[in-house]
Amino acid sequence: MREGARLRLDYSEQSLWRVDRMIGSLRREGTPYAAVENTLRGFGAYAGEVIVRQTGAEWWATGGDHWIRTPDGRMWDPIDEARRCFTGDGSLRLLCRDATRP
């Protein structure tokens, strides 16, 4: 991630607004995907952990992919959502909102 970037991450749903904005900023700057691939994976994992902590969900790993399974049985892919956010087609904040609502 950018040197000097101050991003307050406290595992709250509100912190995902800041993550979405950071990802959008990286996209608008024209940052190559390869340069931020690991950062996006980390942001997705962070969003997944927000969901886990808020809902009692569990992490699931299948074939190298990592998913979240909420107590109602729904499956979520926060790491892919971070990638989608980078392309302008996703939102970690909205993923969390959807996953934490019945």
PDB file of C-alpha atoms in Angstrom, residues 5-78:
ATOM      1  CA  ALA A   5      -1.441   6.097   3.911  1.00  0.00           C
ATOM      2  CA  ARG A   6      -3.281   6.262   7.190  1.00  0.00           C
ATOM      3  CA  LEU A   7      -6.213   3.924   7.209  1.00  0.00           C
ATOM      4  CA  ARG A   8      -7.936   3.351  10.536  1.00  0.00           C
ATOM      5  CA  LEU A   9      -9.161  -0.236  10.610  1.00  0.00           C
ATOM      6  CA  ASP A  10     -11.111  -1.186  13.719  1.00  0.00           C
ATOM      7  CA  TYR A  11     -13.193  -4.121  12.394  1.00  0.00           C
ATOM      8  CA  SER A  12     -16.318  -1.963  12.209  1.00  0.00           C
ATOM      9  CA  GLU A  13     -18.698  -1.904   9.283  1.00  0.00           C
ATOM     10  CA  GLN A  14     -17.975   1.825   8.985  1.00  0.00           C
ATOM     11  CA  SER A  15     -14.270   1.152   8.426  1.00  0.00           C
ATOM     12  CA  LEU A  16     -15.178  -0.560   5.151  1.00  0.00           C
ATOM     13  CA  TRP A  17     -16.198   2.860   3.762  1.00  0.00           C
ATOM     14  CA  ARG A  18     -12.565   3.875   4.168  1.00  0.00           C
ATOM     15  CA  VAL A  19     -11.328   0.657   2.552  1.00  0.00           C
ATOM     16  CA  ASP A  20     -13.657   1.134  -0.436  1.00  0.00           C
ATOM     17  CA  ARG A  21     -12.403   4.710  -0.826  1.00  0.00           C
ATOM     18  CA  MET A  22      -8.769   3.563  -0.646  1.00  0.00           C
ATOM     19  CA  ILE A  23      -9.354   0.912  -3.315  1.00  0.00           C
ATOM     20  CA  GLY A  24     -11.138   3.482  -5.488  1.00  0.00           C
ATOM     21  CA  SER A  25      -8.215   5.856  -5.077  1.00  0.00           C
ATOM     22  CA  LEU A  26      -5.772   3.162  -6.209  1.00  0.00           C
ATOM     23  CA  ARG A  27      -7.966   2.491  -9.263  1.00  0.00           C
ATOM     24  CA  ARG A  28      -8.259   6.192 -10.185  1.00  0.00           C
ATOM     25  CA  GLU A  29      -4.482   6.605  -9.912  1.00  0.00           C
ATOM     26  CA  GLY A  30      -4.101   3.905 -12.556  1.00  0.00           C
ATOM     27  CA  THR A  31      -2.231   1.550 -10.246  1.00  0.00           C
ATOM     28  CA  PRO A  32      -1.569  -1.748 -12.076  1.00  0.00           C
ATOM     29  CA  TYR A  33      -3.500  -4.710 -10.688  1.00  0.00           C
ATOM     30  CA  ALA A  34      -0.285  -6.703 -10.208  1.00  0.00           C
ATOM     31  CA  ALA A  35       1.051  -3.978  -7.911  1.00  0.00           C
ATOM     32  CA  VAL A  36      -1.976  -4.143  -5.584  1.00  0.00           C
ATOM     33  CA  GLU A  37      -3.023  -7.794  -5.867  1.00  0.00           C
ATOM     34  CA  ASN A  38      -1.764  -8.720  -2.386  1.00  0.00           C
ATOM     35  CA  THR A  39      -3.158  -5.523  -0.876  1.00  0.00           C
ATOM     36  CA  LEU A  40      -6.585  -6.286  -2.345  1.00  0.00           C
ATOM     37  CA  ARG A  41      -6.411  -9.800  -0.929  1.00  0.00           C
ATOM     38  CA  GLY A  42      -5.638  -8.292   2.467  1.00  0.00           C
ATOM     39  CA  PHE A  43      -8.521  -5.822   2.202  1.00  0.00           C
ATOM     40  CA  GLY A  44     -10.852  -8.672   1.247  1.00  0.00           C
ATOM     41  CA  ALA A  45      -9.660 -10.761   4.183  1.00  0.00           C
ATOM     42  CA  TYR A  46     -10.165  -7.766   6.461  1.00  0.00           C
ATOM     43  CA  ALA A  47     -13.748  -7.335   5.188  1.00  0.00           C
ATOM     44  CA  GLY A  48     -14.352 -11.038   5.732  1.00  0.00           C
ATOM     45  CA  GLU A  49     -13.142 -10.748   9.297  1.00  0.00           C
ATOM     46  CA  VAL A  50     -15.516  -7.811   9.863  1.00  0.00           C
ATOM     47  CA  ILE A  51     -18.371 -10.077   8.739  1.00  0.00           C
ATOM     48  CA  VAL A  52     -17.129 -12.957  10.917  1.00  0.00           C
ATOM     49  CA  ARG A  53     -16.984 -10.757  13.997  1.00  0.00           C
ATOM     50  CA  GLN A  54     -20.398  -9.210  13.409  1.00  0.00           C
ATOM     51  CA  THR A  55     -22.337 -12.337  12.508  1.00  0.00           C
ATOM     52  CA  GLY A  56     -20.508 -15.300  14.013  1.00  0.00           C
ATOM     53  CA  ALA A  57     -19.705 -16.493  10.487  1.00  0.00           C
ATOM     54  CA  GLU A  58     -16.924 -18.971   9.749  1.00  0.00           C
ATOM     55  CA  TRP A  59     -14.088 -18.953   7.244  1.00  0.00           C
ATOM     56  CA  TRP A  60     -14.218 -21.755   4.665  1.00  0.00           C
ATOM     57  CA  ALA A  61     -11.394 -22.727   2.336  1.00  0.00           C
ATOM     58  CA  THR A  62     -11.997 -24.708  -0.843  1.00  0.00           C
ATOM     59  CA  GLY A  63      -9.530 -25.251  -3.651  1.00  0.00           C
ATOM     60  CA  GLY A  64      -7.340 -22.369  -2.526  1.00  0.00           C
ATOM     61  CA  ASP A  65     -10.262 -19.936  -2.317  1.00  0.00           C
ATOM     62  CA  HIS A  66     -11.452 -18.487   0.979  1.00  0.00           C
ATOM     63  CA  TRP A  67     -15.112 -17.869   1.678  1.00  0.00           C
ATOM     64  CA  ILE A  68     -17.259 -16.746   4.580  1.00  0.00           C
ATOM     65  CA  ARG A  69     -20.258 -18.809   5.624  1.00  0.00           C
ATOM     66  CA  THR A  70     -22.746 -16.839   7.692  1.00  0.00           C
ATOM     67  CA  PRO A  71     -24.892 -18.630  10.291  1.00  0.00           C
ATOM     68  CA  ASP A  72     -27.865 -18.589   7.890  1.00  0.00           C
ATOM     69  CA  GLY A  73     -25.849 -20.759   5.460  1.00  0.00           C
ATOM     70  CA  ARG A  74     -25.094 -18.077   2.867  1.00  0.00           C
ATOM     71  CA  MET A  75     -21.610 -18.028   1.336  1.00  0.00           C
ATOM     72  CA  TRP A  76     -19.670 -14.830   0.634  1.00  0.00           C
ATOM     73  CA  ASP A  77     -16.387 -14.195  -1.184  1.00  0.00           C
ATOM     74  CA  PRO A  78     -14.894 -11.003   0.261  1.00  0.00           C
TER      75      PRO A  78
END
